[in-house]
């Protein structure tokens, strides 16, 4: 199977490594990076030191991007193309891949930044694809996963979501193996909503942990956050059962409690008194929740969906509430029945 991964950040590199080292019939895996200097460094060092220091690249993994600004030859024979850019780069990639005949899947989680000047709201990946590359057979690979653990071969389970069986089958064939289990799901909307909203909720749980509010408070945030996620997903056309699976509850628990979570770290740093800019600068990597929180709330308001935790995160990020005030606002809400 010929696999092309576009983007050599931590996650793209980790999945390219996972595919290249699968036992049995070997895949032909090409990892393309926009930065020619990064590709040269990866060739020389045998690792992606910028994002996955200490993880050796398999000898079978082909690197591209230093001598070819776009992997035309590899794409022409690809059985699967994986877009491994941040959400901000997805639209441009899909525009370039609009006529690709083979299945395409993206890894990024979140909402695209909304248009300035009151234009259309920020979109999920499947909405971007419908707008700029409607003929593509496409989907998303998501679920509870830290790139470092996947790259090291630690057990992980992901969801391959698409309305097209061909896309789901290609993702399973490309990545399913002894340490990486791929489940298929046709609810791409629900999988994408889970991947987007969990980043926002992880900021809230990081805040909770940073303020040392205790495990009871964290459990409450995770549980009520899952209810918020589900409400928004249902309003956008997803199925409720998707949010009980890997891309919903699973990804939320990982991102809200894992020490490798960048979004959780943002909340912890805000609780320590750092400004949002200081918190983001200290990470060195993208924390998608910072950029998608406002869009989550915007979409929820447009649909009449109540999302108080997400609203509190946006108020915190905007500087309208201090950390302790954000917690007080949530705890001071009127009592109600426990429902979605």
Coordinates of C-alpha atoms in Angstrom, one line a residue:
X1 CA 0.0 0.0 0.0
X2 CA 1.3 3.4 -0.9
X3 CA 0.7 6.0 1.8
X4 CA 1.6 9.7 1.7
X5 CA 1.6 11.8 4.9
X6 CA 1.6 15.5 4.3
X7 CA 3.1 17.3 7.3
X8 CA 6.0 16.2 9.5
X9 CA 4.9 17.5 12.9
X10 CA 4.7 15.2 15.8
X11 CA 1.4 13.5 14.9
X12 CA 2.1 13.1 11.2
X13 CA 5.6 11.7 11.9
X14 CA 4.2 9.3 14.5
X15 CA 1.7 7.8 12.2
X16 CA 4.1 7.6 9.3
X17 CA 6.5 5.7 11.6
X18 CA 3.6 3.4 12.7
X19 CA 2.7 2.6 9.1
X20 CA 6.3 2.1 8.0
X21 CA 7.1 -0.5 10.7
X22 CA 3.9 -2.6 10.4
X23 CA 4.8 -6.3 10.1
X24 CA 3.8 -8.4 7.1
X25 CA 3.4 -6.9 3.7
X26 CA 5.4 -3.6 4.0
X27 CA 3.7 -0.3 3.1
X28 CA 5.5 2.3 1.0
X29 CA 5.3 5.4 3.2
X30 CA 6.3 8.9 2.2
X31 CA 6.5 11.6 4.8
X32 CA 6.5 15.1 3.3
X33 CA 7.4 18.3 5.0
X34 CA 7.1 21.9 3.8
X35 CA 10.4 22.9 5.4
X36 CA 13.3 21.6 3.4
X37 CA 15.7 22.3 6.2
X38 CA 13.7 20.1 8.5
X39 CA 13.8 17.2 6.0
X40 CA 17.5 17.6 5.6
X41 CA 17.9 17.4 9.4
X42 CA 15.7 14.4 9.6
X43 CA 17.8 12.6 7.0
X44 CA 21.0 13.4 8.7
X45 CA 19.9 12.6 12.3
X46 CA 17.5 9.7 11.6
X47 CA 14.9 11.2 13.8
X48 CA 12.5 14.2 13.9
X49 CA 14.3 16.0 16.6
X50 CA 12.1 19.0 16.4
X51 CA 8.9 17.1 17.4
X52 CA 9.8 13.5 18.4
X53 CA 13.3 13.6 19.8
X54 CA 14.8 10.2 20.6
X55 CA 12.4 8.2 18.3
X56 CA 14.3 6.6 15.4
X57 CA 12.8 6.8 11.9
X58 CA 12.4 3.4 10.2
X59 CA 14.8 2.9 7.3
X60 CA 11.8 2.1 5.0
X61 CA 10.2 5.5 5.6
X62 CA 10.8 7.8 2.7
X63 CA 11.3 11.5 3.4
X64 CA 10.3 14.2 0.9
X65 CA 10.2 17.9 0.7
X66 CA 13.9 19.0 0.3
X67 CA 14.2 18.4 -3.4
X68 CA 10.4 18.5 -4.3
X69 CA 8.2 21.3 -3.1
X70 CA 5.1 19.1 -3.6
X71 CA 5.2 15.3 -3.8
X72 CA 3.5 15.0 -7.2
X73 CA 4.9 11.6 -8.1
X74 CA 4.1 10.0 -4.7
X75 CA 0.5 11.4 -4.8
X76 CA 0.0 10.0 -8.3
X77 CA 0.4 6.4 -7.0
X78 CA -0.9 6.9 -3.5
X79 CA -3.6 4.5 -2.1
X80 CA -4.1 6.9 0.8
X81 CA -3.2 10.5 1.5
X82 CA -3.1 11.7 5.1
X83 CA -3.1 15.4 5.8
X84 CA -1.2 16.0 9.1
X85 CA -1.3 19.8 9.3
X86 CA -2.9 21.9 12.0
X87 CA -6.5 23.0 11.4
X88 CA -5.3 26.3 10.0
X89 CA -3.6 24.5 7.1
X90 CA -6.4 22.0 6.2
X91 CA -8.3 24.2 3.7
X92 CA -5.2 24.9 1.6
X93 CA -4.2 21.2 1.6
X94 CA -7.7 20.1 0.6
X95 CA -7.7 22.7 -2.2
X96 CA -4.5 21.2 -3.6
X97 CA -5.9 17.7 -3.3
X98 CA -9.3 18.5 -4.7
X99 CA -8.8 16.2 -7.7
X100 CA -7.0 13.4 -5.8
X101 CA -8.5 10.0 -6.8
X102 CA -7.4 8.1 -3.8
X103 CA -8.9 8.4 -0.3
X104 CA -7.9 11.4 1.8
X105 CA -8.0 11.7 5.6
X106 CA -7.0 14.5 8.0
X107 CA -5.7 14.3 11.5
X108 CA -6.3 17.8 12.8
X109 CA -8.9 18.4 15.6
X110 CA -10.8 21.6 16.0
X111 CA -12.6 24.3 14.1
X112 CA -11.2 26.5 11.4
X113 CA -10.8 30.1 12.6
X114 CA -14.0 32.0 11.6
X115 CA -13.9 34.6 8.8
X116 CA -13.3 38.1 10.0
X117 CA -15.9 40.8 9.6
X118 CA -18.8 38.7 10.6
X119 CA -18.6 36.2 7.8
X120 CA -19.3 32.5 8.0
X121 CA -18.5 30.7 11.3
X122 CA -15.5 28.5 11.7
X123 CA -15.9 25.1 10.2
X124 CA -15.1 21.5 11.0
X125 CA -13.0 19.5 8.7
X126 CA -15.8 17.8 6.8
X127 CA -17.5 21.2 6.3
X128 CA -14.3 22.6 4.8
X129 CA -13.9 19.6 2.5
X130 CA -17.5 19.9 1.3
X131 CA -16.8 23.5 0.4
X132 CA -13.5 23.3 -1.4
X133 CA -13.1 19.6 -2.5
X134 CA -16.6 18.1 -2.7
X135 CA -15.5 15.3 -5.0
X136 CA -13.0 13.8 -2.6
X137 CA -13.6 10.6 -0.8
X138 CA -12.5 11.8 2.5
X139 CA -12.6 11.3 6.3
X140 CA -10.8 11.8 9.6
X141 CA -8.6 9.7 11.8
X142 CA -9.1 10.7 15.4
X143 CA -9.2 9.4 19.0
X144 CA -7.3 9.4 22.3
X145 CA -3.6 9.6 21.3
X146 CA -0.4 11.3 22.2
X147 CA 2.1 11.3 19.3
X148 CA 5.0 10.3 21.5
X149 CA 3.3 7.1 22.6
X150 CA 2.2 6.1 19.1
X151 CA 5.7 6.7 17.8
X152 CA 7.2 4.5 20.5
X153 CA 4.8 1.7 19.7
X154 CA 2.7 1.9 22.9
X155 CA -0.8 0.5 22.6
X156 CA -3.3 3.0 21.2
X157 CA -6.8 2.8 19.7
X158 CA -8.1 5.3 17.0
X159 CA -11.3 5.8 15.0
X160 CA -11.3 6.0 11.2
X161 CA -14.5 8.0 10.4
X162 CA -16.0 8.6 7.0
X163 CA -19.2 8.3 5.1
X164 CA -17.2 6.3 2.5
X165 CA -16.4 2.7 3.3
X166 CA -13.4 3.0 0.9
X167 CA -11.8 5.6 3.2
X168 CA -12.5 3.7 6.4
X169 CA -11.0 0.5 4.9
X170 CA -7.9 2.3 3.6
X171 CA -7.2 3.8 7.1
X172 CA -7.6 0.4 8.7
X173 CA -5.3 -1.2 6.2
X174 CA -2.7 1.5 6.5
X175 CA -2.4 1.7 10.3
X176 CA -4.1 -1.3 12.1
X177 CA -1.4 -3.4 13.7
X178 CA -0.1 -5.0 16.9
X179 CA 0.2 -1.7 18.8
X180 CA -2.3 0.4 17.0
X181 CA -6.0 -0.6 16.8
X182 CA -8.2 1.2 14.3
X183 CA -12.0 1.1 14.7
X184 CA -14.3 2.2 11.8
X185 CA -17.2 4.6 12.2
X186 CA -19.4 6.3 9.6
X187 CA -20.3 9.3 11.9
X188 CA -17.5 11.7 10.9
X189 CA -19.5 14.6 12.3
X190 CA -19.6 13.2 15.8
X191 CA -15.9 12.2 15.6
X192 CA -14.9 15.7 14.6
X193 CA -17.1 17.4 17.2
X194 CA -15.5 15.2 19.9
X195 CA -12.0 16.0 18.7
X196 CA -12.8 19.7 18.7
X197 CA -14.7 20.2 21.9
X198 CA -12.4 18.0 24.1
X199 CA -9.6 20.5 23.6
X200 CA -11.7 23.3 25.0
X201 CA -12.8 21.2 28.0
X202 CA -9.2 20.1 28.6
X203 CA -8.3 23.8 29.3
X204 CA -11.1 23.8 31.9
X205 CA -9.8 20.7 33.6
X206 CA -6.3 22.0 33.5
X207 CA -7.5 25.1 35.3
X208 CA -9.2 23.0 37.8
X209 CA -6.0 21.0 38.5
X210 CA -3.9 24.1 38.5
X211 CA -6.1 25.7 41.2
X212 CA -5.9 22.4 43.2
X213 CA -9.7 22.1 43.3
X214 CA -9.5 18.3 43.7
X215 CA -10.5 15.1 41.9
X216 CA -14.2 15.6 42.6
X217 CA -14.2 18.8 40.7
X218 CA -12.2 17.3 37.8
X219 CA -14.7 14.4 37.5
X220 CA -17.6 16.9 37.5
X221 CA -16.0 18.9 34.7
X222 CA -15.3 15.9 32.6
X223 CA -18.8 14.5 33.0
X224 CA -20.7 17.8 32.4
X225 CA -18.2 18.6 29.6
X226 CA -19.2 15.3 27.9
X227 CA -22.8 16.5 28.1
X228 CA -21.9 19.8 26.4
X229 CA -20.0 18.0 23.7
X230 CA -22.9 15.6 23.0
X231 CA -25.4 18.5 22.9
X232 CA -23.4 20.3 20.3
X233 CA -22.8 17.2 18.3
X234 CA -26.5 16.2 18.2
X235 CA -27.3 19.8 17.0
X236 CA -24.8 19.4 14.2
X237 CA -26.2 16.0 13.1
X238 CA -24.0 13.5 15.0
X239 CA -25.2 10.4 16.7
X240 CA -25.2 10.3 20.5
X241 CA -23.5 6.9 20.7
X242 CA -20.3 8.3 19.1
X243 CA -19.6 10.4 22.1
X244 CA -19.5 7.3 24.3
X245 CA -16.7 6.0 22.2
X246 CA -13.0 6.7 21.6
X247 CA -13.4 10.0 19.9
X248 CA -15.7 11.3 22.5
X249 CA -15.3 10.1 26.1
X250 CA -12.0 8.4 25.3
X251 CA -10.3 11.5 23.8
X252 CA -11.8 13.8 26.5
X253 CA -10.5 11.7 29.4
X254 CA -7.0 11.5 27.8
X255 CA -6.8 15.2 27.0
X256 CA -8.3 16.4 30.3
X257 CA -6.1 14.3 32.5
X258 CA -2.9 13.4 30.6
X259 CA 0.3 15.1 31.5
X260 CA 1.2 15.3 27.8
X261 CA -1.9 17.3 27.0
X262 CA -1.0 20.8 25.7
X263 CA -4.5 22.1 26.2
X264 CA -4.6 20.9 29.8
X265 CA -1.2 22.6 30.3
X266 CA -2.7 25.9 29.1
X267 CA -5.3 25.7 31.8
X268 CA -2.7 24.9 34.4
X269 CA -0.5 27.8 33.4
X270 CA -3.4 30.2 33.5
X271 CA -4.2 29.0 37.0
X272 CA -0.6 29.9 38.0
X273 CA -1.2 33.5 36.9
X274 CA 0.5 33.5 33.4
X275 CA -1.1 35.5 30.7
X276 CA -2.6 33.6 27.7
X277 CA 0.3 34.7 25.5
X278 CA 2.8 33.5 28.0
X279 CA 1.1 30.2 28.4
X280 CA 0.9 29.6 24.6
X281 CA 4.5 30.7 24.1
X282 CA 5.8 28.3 26.7
X283 CA 4.3 25.2 24.9
X284 CA 6.3 25.4 21.7
X285 CA 3.5 23.5 19.9
X286 CA -0.1 24.3 18.9
X287 CA -2.8 24.0 21.5
X288 CA -5.9 23.8 19.3
X289 CA -8.4 24.5 22.1
X290 CA -7.1 28.1 22.4
X291 CA -8.0 28.8 18.8
X292 CA -11.2 26.8 18.6
X293 CA -12.9 27.7 21.9
X294 CA -14.5 30.8 20.6
X295 CA -15.8 29.0 17.5
X296 CA -17.2 26.2 19.7
X297 CA -19.2 28.8 21.6
X298 CA -20.2 30.7 18.5
X299 CA -21.6 27.6 16.8
X300 CA -23.3 26.6 20.0
X301 CA -25.0 30.0 20.3
X302 CA -26.1 29.9 16.7
X303 CA -27.7 26.5 17.3
X304 CA -29.2 27.4 20.7
X305 CA -27.0 24.9 22.6
X306 CA -26.1 25.6 26.2
X307 CA -22.4 25.1 26.9
X308 CA -21.5 26.9 30.2
X309 CA -18.1 25.3 30.6
X310 CA -17.0 26.3 27.1
X311 CA -18.4 29.8 27.7
X312 CA -16.3 30.0 30.9
X313 CA -13.2 29.0 29.0
X314 CA -13.8 31.7 26.4
X315 CA -14.3 34.3 29.1
X316 CA -11.1 33.2 30.7
X317 CA -9.1 33.3 27.4
X318 CA -10.5 36.7 26.6
X319 CA -9.5 38.1 30.0
X320 CA -13.1 38.8 31.1
X321 CA -12.8 36.4 34.0
X322 CA -9.9 35.5 36.3
X323 CA -9.4 31.7 37.0
X324 CA -11.1 31.7 40.4
X325 CA -14.0 33.8 38.9
X326 CA -14.5 31.3 36.1
X327 CA -14.9 28.5 38.6
X328 CA -17.2 30.6 40.8
X329 CA -19.4 31.4 37.8
X330 CA -19.9 27.7 37.1
X331 CA -20.5 26.7 40.7
X332 CA -23.0 29.5 41.1
X333 CA -25.3 28.4 38.4
X334 CA -28.9 27.6 39.4
X335 CA -29.7 24.0 40.3
X336 CA -31.2 21.8 37.5
X337 CA -31.9 18.2 36.6
X338 CA -29.0 16.2 35.3
X339 CA -29.8 15.9 31.5
X340 CA -27.9 16.4 28.3

